[in-house]
Each structure stands twice: as structure tokens, then as C-alpha cells.
PDB file of C-alpha atoms in Angstrom:
ATOM      1  CA  MET A 114     -23.042  30.959  75.034  1.00  0.00           C
ATOM      2  CA  SER A 115     -20.513  32.957  73.591  1.00  0.00           C
ATOM      3  CA  ILE A 116     -16.885  33.176  74.490  1.00  0.00           C
ATOM      4  CA  SER A 117     -15.676  36.426  74.899  1.00  0.00           C
ATOM      5  CA  PRO A 118     -12.366  37.059  73.030  1.00  0.00           C
ATOM      6  CA  PRO A 119      -9.564  37.721  75.335  1.00  0.00           C
ATOM      7  CA  ALA A 120      -8.591  41.154  76.331  1.00  0.00           C
ATOM      8  CA  PRO A 121      -5.522  42.759  74.513  1.00  0.00           C
ATOM      9  CA  PRO A 122      -2.521  42.810  76.568  1.00  0.00           C
ATOM     10  CA  PRO A 123      -2.137  46.525  77.712  1.00  0.00           C
ATOM     11  CA  VAL A 124      -0.252  49.076  75.829  1.00  0.00           C
ATOM     12  CA  LYS A 125       2.920  50.550  77.638  1.00  0.00           C
ATOM     13  CA  ALA A 126       3.660  53.725  77.327  1.00  0.00           C
ATOM     14  CA  PRO A 127       6.717  55.176  76.181  1.00  0.00           C
ATOM     15  CA  LEU A 128      10.402  55.596  77.389  1.00  0.00           C
ATOM     16  CA  GLY A 129      10.558  59.353  78.626  1.00  0.00           C
ATOM     17  CA  ALA A 130      13.145  61.705  77.879  1.00  0.00           C
ATOM     18  CA  GLY A 131      15.222  61.035  80.610  1.00  0.00           C
ATOM     19  CA  GLN A 132      14.809  57.442  80.936  1.00  0.00           C
ATOM     20  CA  ARG A 133      15.557  57.157  76.845  1.00  0.00           C
ATOM     21  CA  LEU A 134      18.815  58.982  77.863  1.00  0.00           C
ATOM     22  CA  ALA A 135      19.391  57.102  80.488  1.00  0.00           C
ATOM     23  CA  ILE A 136      19.363  53.748  78.678  1.00  0.00           C
ATOM     24  CA  ASP A 137      21.415  55.215  75.906  1.00  0.00           C
ATOM     25  CA  ILE A 138      24.481  56.732  77.396  1.00  0.00           C
ATOM     26  CA  GLY A 139      24.126  55.129  80.914  1.00  0.00           C
ATOM     27  CA  PRO A 140      26.308  52.004  80.234  1.00  0.00           C
ATOM     28  CA  ILE A 141      28.758  54.067  78.468  1.00  0.00           C
ATOM     29  CA  ALA A 142      28.956  56.351  81.743  1.00  0.00           C
ATOM     30  CA  ILE A 143      29.461  53.760  83.354  1.00  0.00           C
ATOM     31  CA  PHE A 144      32.509  52.109  81.677  1.00  0.00           C
ATOM     32  CA  PHE A 145      33.699  55.632  81.815  1.00  0.00           C
ATOM     33  CA  LEU A 146      33.087  55.933  85.574  1.00  0.00           C
ATOM     34  CA  VAL A 147      34.341  52.842  86.815  1.00  0.00           C
ATOM     35  CA  ASN A 148      37.400  52.660  84.346  1.00  0.00           C
ATOM     36  CA  TYR A 149      38.263  56.168  86.387  1.00  0.00           C
ATOM     37  CA  LEU A 150      37.234  55.128  89.643  1.00  0.00           C
ATOM     38  CA  THR A 151      39.339  51.418  89.448  1.00  0.00           C
ATOM     39  CA  PRO A 152      42.763  51.959  91.188  1.00  0.00           C
ATOM     40  CA  GLY A 153      45.787  49.971  89.970  1.00  0.00           C
ATOM     41  CA  LEU A 154      47.248  49.055  86.213  1.00  0.00           C
ATOM     42  CA  ASP A 155      45.863  50.572  83.349  1.00  0.00           C
ATOM     43  CA  LEU A 156      44.757  46.945  82.061  1.00  0.00           C
ATOM     44  CA  VAL A 157      43.176  46.398  85.341  1.00  0.00           C
ATOM     45  CA  LYS A 158      41.032  49.669  84.548  1.00  0.00           C
ATOM     46  CA  LEU A 159      40.213  48.164  81.489  1.00  0.00           C
ATOM     47  CA  LEU A 160      38.505  44.872  82.501  1.00  0.00           C
ATOM     48  CA  ALA A 161      36.732  46.575  85.427  1.00  0.00           C
ATOM     49  CA  GLY A 162      34.991  48.912  83.648  1.00  0.00           C
ATOM     50  CA  THR A 163      34.711  46.634  80.139  1.00  0.00           C
ATOM     51  CA  ALA A 164      33.168  44.348  82.381  1.00  0.00           C
ATOM     52  CA  ALA A 165      30.468  47.092  84.245  1.00  0.00           C
ATOM     53  CA  PHE A 166      30.149  48.126  80.533  1.00  0.00           C
ATOM     54  CA  MET A 167      28.411  44.990  79.407  1.00  0.00           C
ATOM     55  CA  VAL A 168      26.529  44.339  82.498  1.00  0.00           C
ATOM     56  CA  ALA A 169      25.084  47.884  82.232  1.00  0.00           C
ATOM     57  CA  SER A 170      24.243  47.281  78.663  1.00  0.00           C
ATOM     58  CA  ILE A 171      22.446  44.045  79.439  1.00  0.00           C
ATOM     59  CA  ALA A 172      20.687  45.710  82.332  1.00  0.00           C
ATOM     60  CA  ALA A 173      19.394  48.617  79.989  1.00  0.00           C
ATOM     61  CA  MET A 174      18.122  46.126  77.896  1.00  0.00           C
ATOM     62  CA  ILE A 175      16.007  44.296  80.228  1.00  0.00           C
ATOM     63  CA  TYR A 176      14.901  47.834  81.671  1.00  0.00           C
ATOM     64  CA  SER A 177      13.923  48.601  77.985  1.00  0.00           C
ATOM     65  CA  LEU A 178      12.131  44.985  77.766  1.00  0.00           C
ATOM     66  CA  ILE A 179      10.096  45.641  80.910  1.00  0.00           C
ATOM     67  CA  ARG A 180       9.132  49.193  80.575  1.00  0.00           C
ATOM     68  CA  THR A 181       8.079  49.247  77.165  1.00  0.00           C
ATOM     69  CA  GLY A 182       8.049  45.512  76.077  1.00  0.00           C
ATOM     70  CA  ARG A 183      10.235  45.568  73.393  1.00  0.00           C
ATOM     71  CA  ILE A 184      13.928  46.198  73.033  1.00  0.00           C
ATOM     72  CA  SER A 185      14.361  48.914  70.058  1.00  0.00           C
ATOM     73  CA  PRO A 186      16.932  47.764  66.872  1.00  0.00           C
ATOM     74  CA  MET A 187      19.274  50.445  67.783  1.00  0.00           C
ATOM     75  CA  LEU A 188      19.427  48.755  71.584  1.00  0.00           C
ATOM     76  CA  TRP A 189      19.657  45.399  70.182  1.00  0.00           C
ATOM     77  CA  LEU A 190      22.948  46.374  67.964  1.00  0.00           C
ATOM     78  CA  THR A 191      25.458  48.061  70.815  1.00  0.00           C
ATOM     79  CA  GLY A 192      24.211  45.541  73.105  1.00  0.00           C
ATOM     80  CA  THR A 193      25.081  42.918  71.447  1.00  0.00           C
ATOM     81  CA  LEU A 194      28.166  44.303  69.943  1.00  0.00           C
ATOM     82  CA  VAL A 195      29.086  45.030  73.372  1.00  0.00           C
ATOM     83  CA  LEU A 196      28.690  41.950  75.018  1.00  0.00           C
ATOM     84  CA  VAL A 197      30.514  40.184  71.763  1.00  0.00           C
ATOM     85  CA  PHE A 198      33.861  42.983  71.925  1.00  0.00           C
ATOM     86  CA  GLY A 199      33.588  43.046  75.870  1.00  0.00           C
ATOM     87  CA  GLY A 200      33.983  39.027  75.929  1.00  0.00           C
ATOM     88  CA  LEU A 201      36.999  39.258  73.498  1.00  0.00           C
ATOM     89  CA  THR A 202      38.116  42.087  76.000  1.00  0.00           C
ATOM     90  CA  LEU A 203      37.903  40.254  78.766  1.00  0.00           C
ATOM     91  CA  TYR A 204      38.917  36.727  77.854  1.00  0.00           C
ATOM     92  CA  PHE A 205      42.141  38.109  75.630  1.00  0.00           C
ATOM     93  CA  HIS A 206      42.655  40.863  78.044  1.00  0.00           C
ATOM     94  CA  ASN A 207      43.526  42.778  75.306  1.00  0.00           C
ATOM     95  CA  LYS A 208      41.999  46.677  74.512  1.00  0.00           C
ATOM     96  CA  ASP A 209      42.106  46.494  70.577  1.00  0.00           C
ATOM     97  CA  PHE A 210      38.602  44.630  70.515  1.00  0.00           C
ATOM     98  CA  ILE A 211      36.748  47.023  72.714  1.00  0.00           C
ATOM     99  CA  GLN A 212      38.367  49.912  71.286  1.00  0.00           C
ATOM    100  CA  ILE A 213      37.467  48.533  67.316  1.00  0.00           C
ATOM    101  CA  LYS A 214      33.566  48.106  68.538  1.00  0.00           C
ATOM    102  CA  PRO A 215      32.725  51.986  67.719  1.00  0.00           C
ATOM    103  CA  THR A 216      34.336  51.616  64.579  1.00  0.00           C
ATOM    104  CA  VAL A 217      32.351  48.501  64.079  1.00  0.00           C
ATOM    105  CA  ILE A 218      29.009  49.918  65.182  1.00  0.00           C
ATOM    106  CA  TYR A 219      29.532  53.353  62.663  1.00  0.00           C
ATOM    107  CA  ALA A 220      30.446  51.482  60.357  1.00  0.00           C
ATOM    108  CA  MET A 221      27.213  49.309  59.932  1.00  0.00           C
ATOM    109  CA  LEU A 222      24.934  51.787  61.092  1.00  0.00           C
ATOM    110  CA  SER A 223      26.440  53.887  57.821  1.00  0.00           C
ATOM    111  CA  ALA A 224      25.931  50.625  55.683  1.00  0.00           C
ATOM    112  CA  ILE A 225      22.692  50.168  56.738  1.00  0.00           C
ATOM    113  CA  LEU A 226      21.128  53.358  55.998  1.00  0.00           C
ATOM    114  CA  VAL A 227      23.349  53.210  52.588  1.00  0.00           C
ATOM    115  CA  PHE A 228      21.220  50.241  51.717  1.00  0.00           C
ATOM    116  CA  GLY A 229      17.980  51.808  53.149  1.00  0.00           C
ATOM    117  CA  LEU A 230      18.283  54.693  50.479  1.00  0.00           C
ATOM    118  CA  ALA A 231      19.204  52.510  48.233  1.00  0.00           C
ATOM    119  CA  THR A 232      15.947  50.219  48.697  1.00  0.00           C
ATOM    120  CA  GLY A 233      14.078  53.203  49.971  1.00  0.00           C
ATOM    121  CA  ARG A 234      13.499  51.902  53.686  1.00  0.00           C
ATOM    122  CA  PRO A 235      13.323  54.065  56.493  1.00  0.00           C
ATOM    123  CA  PHE A 236      15.852  52.584  58.728  1.00  0.00           C
ATOM    124  CA  LEU A 237      16.717  55.826  59.622  1.00  0.00           C
ATOM    125  CA  SER A 238      13.462  56.156  61.749  1.00  0.00           C
ATOM    126  CA  LEU A 239      13.765  52.648  63.530  1.00  0.00           C
ATOM    127  CA  PHE A 240      17.699  53.917  64.774  1.00  0.00           C
ATOM    128  CA  LEU A 241      16.458  57.255  65.775  1.00  0.00           C
ATOM    129  CA  GLU A 242      13.353  55.713  67.580  1.00  0.00           C
ATOM    130  CA  ALA A 243      11.671  58.957  66.798  1.00  0.00           C
ATOM    131  CA  ALA A 244       9.183  60.890  63.915  1.00  0.00           C
ATOM    132  CA  TYR A 245      10.026  64.065  62.987  1.00  0.00           C
ATOM    133  CA  PRO A 246       6.641  65.784  62.663  1.00  0.00           C
ATOM    134  CA  GLY A 247       5.490  67.312  59.116  1.00  0.00           C
ATOM    135  CA  LEU A 248       9.202  66.070  57.854  1.00  0.00           C
ATOM    136  CA  SER A 249       8.845  65.430  53.785  1.00  0.00           C
ATOM    137  CA  ASP A 250      10.161  62.196  52.225  1.00  0.00           C
ATOM    138  CA  ALA A 251      13.049  64.364  50.974  1.00  0.00           C
ATOM    139  CA  GLY A 252      13.701  65.650  54.086  1.00  0.00           C
ATOM    140  CA  TRP A 253      14.156  62.006  55.270  1.00  0.00           C
ATOM    141  CA  ARG A 254      16.335  61.368  52.691  1.00  0.00           C
ATOM    142  CA  ARG A 255      18.495  64.151  53.408  1.00  0.00           C
ATOM    143  CA  LEU A 256      18.458  63.563  56.805  1.00  0.00           C
ATOM    144  CA  THR A 257      19.316  59.612  56.325  1.00  0.00           C
ATOM    145  CA  ILE A 258      22.057  60.827  53.433  1.00  0.00           C
ATOM    146  CA  ASN A 259      23.855  63.146  56.594  1.00  0.00           C
ATOM    147  CA  TRP A 260      23.799  60.664  59.676  1.00  0.00           C
ATOM    148  CA  ALA A 261      25.199  58.082  56.870  1.00  0.00           C
ATOM    149  CA  VAL A 262      28.232  60.463  56.149  1.00  0.00           C
ATOM    150  CA  PHE A 263      28.333  61.354  59.582  1.00  0.00           C
ATOM    151  CA  PHE A 264      28.549  57.724  60.833  1.00  0.00           C
ATOM    152  CA  ALA A 265      31.367  57.124  58.631  1.00  0.00           C
ATOM    153  CA  PHE A 266      33.101  59.799  59.656  1.00  0.00           C
ATOM    154  CA  LEU A 267      33.194  58.370  63.347  1.00  0.00           C
ATOM    155  CA  ALA A 268      34.027  55.190  62.065  1.00  0.00           C
ATOM    156  CA  VAL A 269      37.576  56.389  60.547  1.00  0.00           C
ATOM    157  CA  LEU A 270      38.029  59.075  63.368  1.00  0.00           C
ATOM    158  CA  ASN A 271      37.774  56.504  66.012  1.00  0.00           C
ATOM    159  CA  GLU A 272      40.794  54.160  63.919  1.00  0.00           C
ATOM    160  CA  ILE A 273      42.372  56.989  63.531  1.00  0.00           C
ATOM    161  CA  VAL A 274      42.814  58.081  67.496  1.00  0.00           C
ATOM    162  CA  ARG A 275      42.898  54.302  68.248  1.00  0.00           C
ATOM    163  CA  HIS A 276      45.980  53.915  66.280  1.00  0.00           C
ATOM    164  CA  GLU A 277      47.840  57.033  66.537  1.00  0.00           C
ATOM    165  CA  PHE A 278      47.386  57.979  70.447  1.00  0.00           C
ATOM    166  CA  SER A 279      47.553  56.518  73.472  1.00  0.00           C
ATOM    167  CA  TYR A 280      44.432  54.819  75.406  1.00  0.00           C
ATOM    168  CA  GLY A 281      43.936  56.990  77.946  1.00  0.00           C
ATOM    169  CA  PHE A 282      43.568  59.803  75.081  1.00  0.00           C
ATOM    170  CA  TRP A 283      40.867  57.602  73.550  1.00  0.00           C
ATOM    171  CA  LEU A 284      38.568  57.459  76.542  1.00  0.00           C
ATOM    172  CA  GLY A 285      38.849  61.072  76.554  1.00  0.00           C
ATOM    173  CA  PHE A 286      37.947  61.071  72.959  1.00  0.00           C
ATOM    174  CA  LYS A 287      35.039  59.086  73.056  1.00  0.00           C
ATOM    175  CA  LEU A 288      34.037  61.069  76.521  1.00  0.00           C
ATOM    176  CA  TRP A 289      34.565  64.786  75.421  1.00  0.00           C
ATOM    177  CA  GLY A 290      35.049  64.435  71.715  1.00  0.00           C
ATOM    178  CA  VAL A 291      32.370  61.951  70.257  1.00  0.00           C
ATOM    179  CA  ILE A 292      29.261  62.690  72.502  1.00  0.00           C
ATOM    180  CA  PRO A 293      29.356  66.372  71.977  1.00  0.00           C
ATOM    181  CA  LEU A 294      30.078  66.338  68.449  1.00  0.00           C
ATOM    182  CA  THR A 295      27.349  63.497  67.860  1.00  0.00           C
ATOM    183  CA  VAL A 296      24.676  65.993  69.738  1.00  0.00           C
ATOM    184  CA  LEU A 297      25.308  69.074  68.097  1.00  0.00           C
ATOM    185  CA  PHE A 298      25.548  67.024  64.598  1.00  0.00           C
ATOM    186  CA  ALA A 299      22.067  66.287  65.991  1.00  0.00           C
ATOM    187  CA  PHE A 300      21.465  69.805  66.716  1.00  0.00           C
ATOM    188  CA  ALA A 301      22.671  70.993  63.424  1.00  0.00           C
ATOM    189  CA  ASN A 302      20.475  69.796  61.292  1.00  0.00           C
ATOM    190  CA  VAL A 303      17.368  71.223  62.551  1.00  0.00           C
ATOM    191  CA  PRO A 304      17.586  74.333  60.581  1.00  0.00           C
ATOM    192  CA  MET A 305      17.752  71.657  57.206  1.00  0.00           C
ATOM    193  CA  LEU A 306      14.847  69.553  58.721  1.00  0.00           C
ATOM    194  CA  MET A 307      12.594  72.473  59.075  1.00  0.00           C
ATOM    195  CA  LYS A 308      13.090  73.883  55.532  1.00  0.00           C
ATOM    196  CA  TYR A 309      11.630  70.562  54.565  1.00  0.00           C
ATOM    197  CA  GLY A 310       8.715  70.948  56.707  1.00  0.00           C
ATOM    198  CA  PHE A 311       9.823  69.675  59.976  1.00  0.00           C
ATOM    199  CA  ASN A 312       7.349  70.881  62.999  1.00  0.00           C
ATOM    200  CA  VAL A 313       9.384  71.001  66.357  1.00  0.00           C
ATOM    201  CA  GLN A 314       6.940  70.842  68.748  1.00  0.00           C
ATOM    202  CA  ASP A 315       9.340  70.380  71.842  1.00  0.00           C
ATOM    203  CA  ASP A 316      13.015  71.123  72.899  1.00  0.00           C
ATOM    204  CA  GLU A 317      13.456  67.176  72.214  1.00  0.00           C
ATOM    205  CA  VAL A 318      15.992  66.418  68.759  1.00  0.00           C
ATOM    206  CA  PRO A 319      16.528  61.743  68.538  1.00  0.00           C
ATOM    207  CA  ILE A 320      19.924  61.490  68.917  1.00  0.00           C
ATOM    208  CA  PRO A 321      21.274  58.021  68.476  1.00  0.00           C
ATOM    209  CA  PRO A 322      22.788  56.048  71.128  1.00  0.00           C
ATOM    210  CA  GLU A 323      26.491  56.198  72.145  1.00  0.00           C
ATOM    211  CA  GLY A 324      28.764  53.454  70.172  1.00  0.00           C
TER     212      GLY A 324
END
């Protein structure tokens, strides 16, 4: 009597563009929303927003795991650092921890990409969670260099803004400065990528989650 092998687990469909956007931008959007709507002192707003940020980050990771069967490396990185620095913010009642989190994320991403370039490992494709159809090896290397430099720039910029300006200004900078700047940078790379064989098949350009 032969025993048939167990059926392989069903392959889960990848997240759609809207779902990825909700996972990537949703937690930071909730942070800004709760911070804005909470009445009282700035410290109260900060603590409420940070707590909501942590809960939303956990929810995004759980949703990704249930929906796709996995949590992306980028989501692991950002979610873990949100919990670590968010927990320190709540424990010490100090805004510096949540403000320095983006610096740590950007610096780590830049360092990882540089390490990938030095060792020939395509770490950028793991972070972007997407492919660039037709893109040559030279194109991938150029794109990786561009993102490594951009992340290093964001790390330095975040440190300048958090040290030289108020907490309220820093919040506005994160919302109206970093997010649009990241989107513009991603699209600004498209003409260069097309020179290296990138075949634009749709209107979707991979953009890393906001730190």
C-alpha cells in the first residue's frame, strides 16, 4: 500500500500595491494622526502617538504574516526598531528615542547596502520586495549605490533637523519632507534604470517603507 506524499502548502498570493502601502505607510500615518488628535501637552501627544505607532507596527507584521505567510526583512527591521525605540520613549518619557529611530534605520540600511555592494549580494532587492524586469547587473549596482547614498543623506538630515529645530517642526519634516522626498527619489531613478534595460510594465515603482 503506497502512501502519497503530503500536499504542499498552498501558495499565498503576494500583497497588492494598496496593501503594501498600508503596511509600509500605515503605522507612521497612525503615529502622526494620534499625535495630532490627542489633546494636552506635547509629551502626552508624543506618548499616545508612540503607543499607537507600536501597536500599528505589530498589526502590520501580523497582517503580513497571515496574508503572505512571511514578514519581509524590511518590515522585521523597521517593526523591531519601532518597538525598541518606542518602548524606550514610553519608559523614559523622552522624545529623543523616537526621533533618533529614523537615523538608526537609515544608517543601517545604507551600511547594509554598502556591505552588499562589497560582497556582491543583492540586498536591495530584499528591501524593495520587488523586481525590476530586464534590469542589468550594472543597473542593479548603480541603483544600490544611489539608495545607499540617499539613506546616508536621510540619516544626516534627520540628525540635523532633530537637533536644530523643535519637535513640532521635526514632525512636519517627517510627514511633508521625508515621505515626498523618498517618493520623488524613487521615481527620479527610473530614467537611469531604463538605460540599463529596465522594462516599465506598469505604473508601480518600488519604494522602501518610511522609517
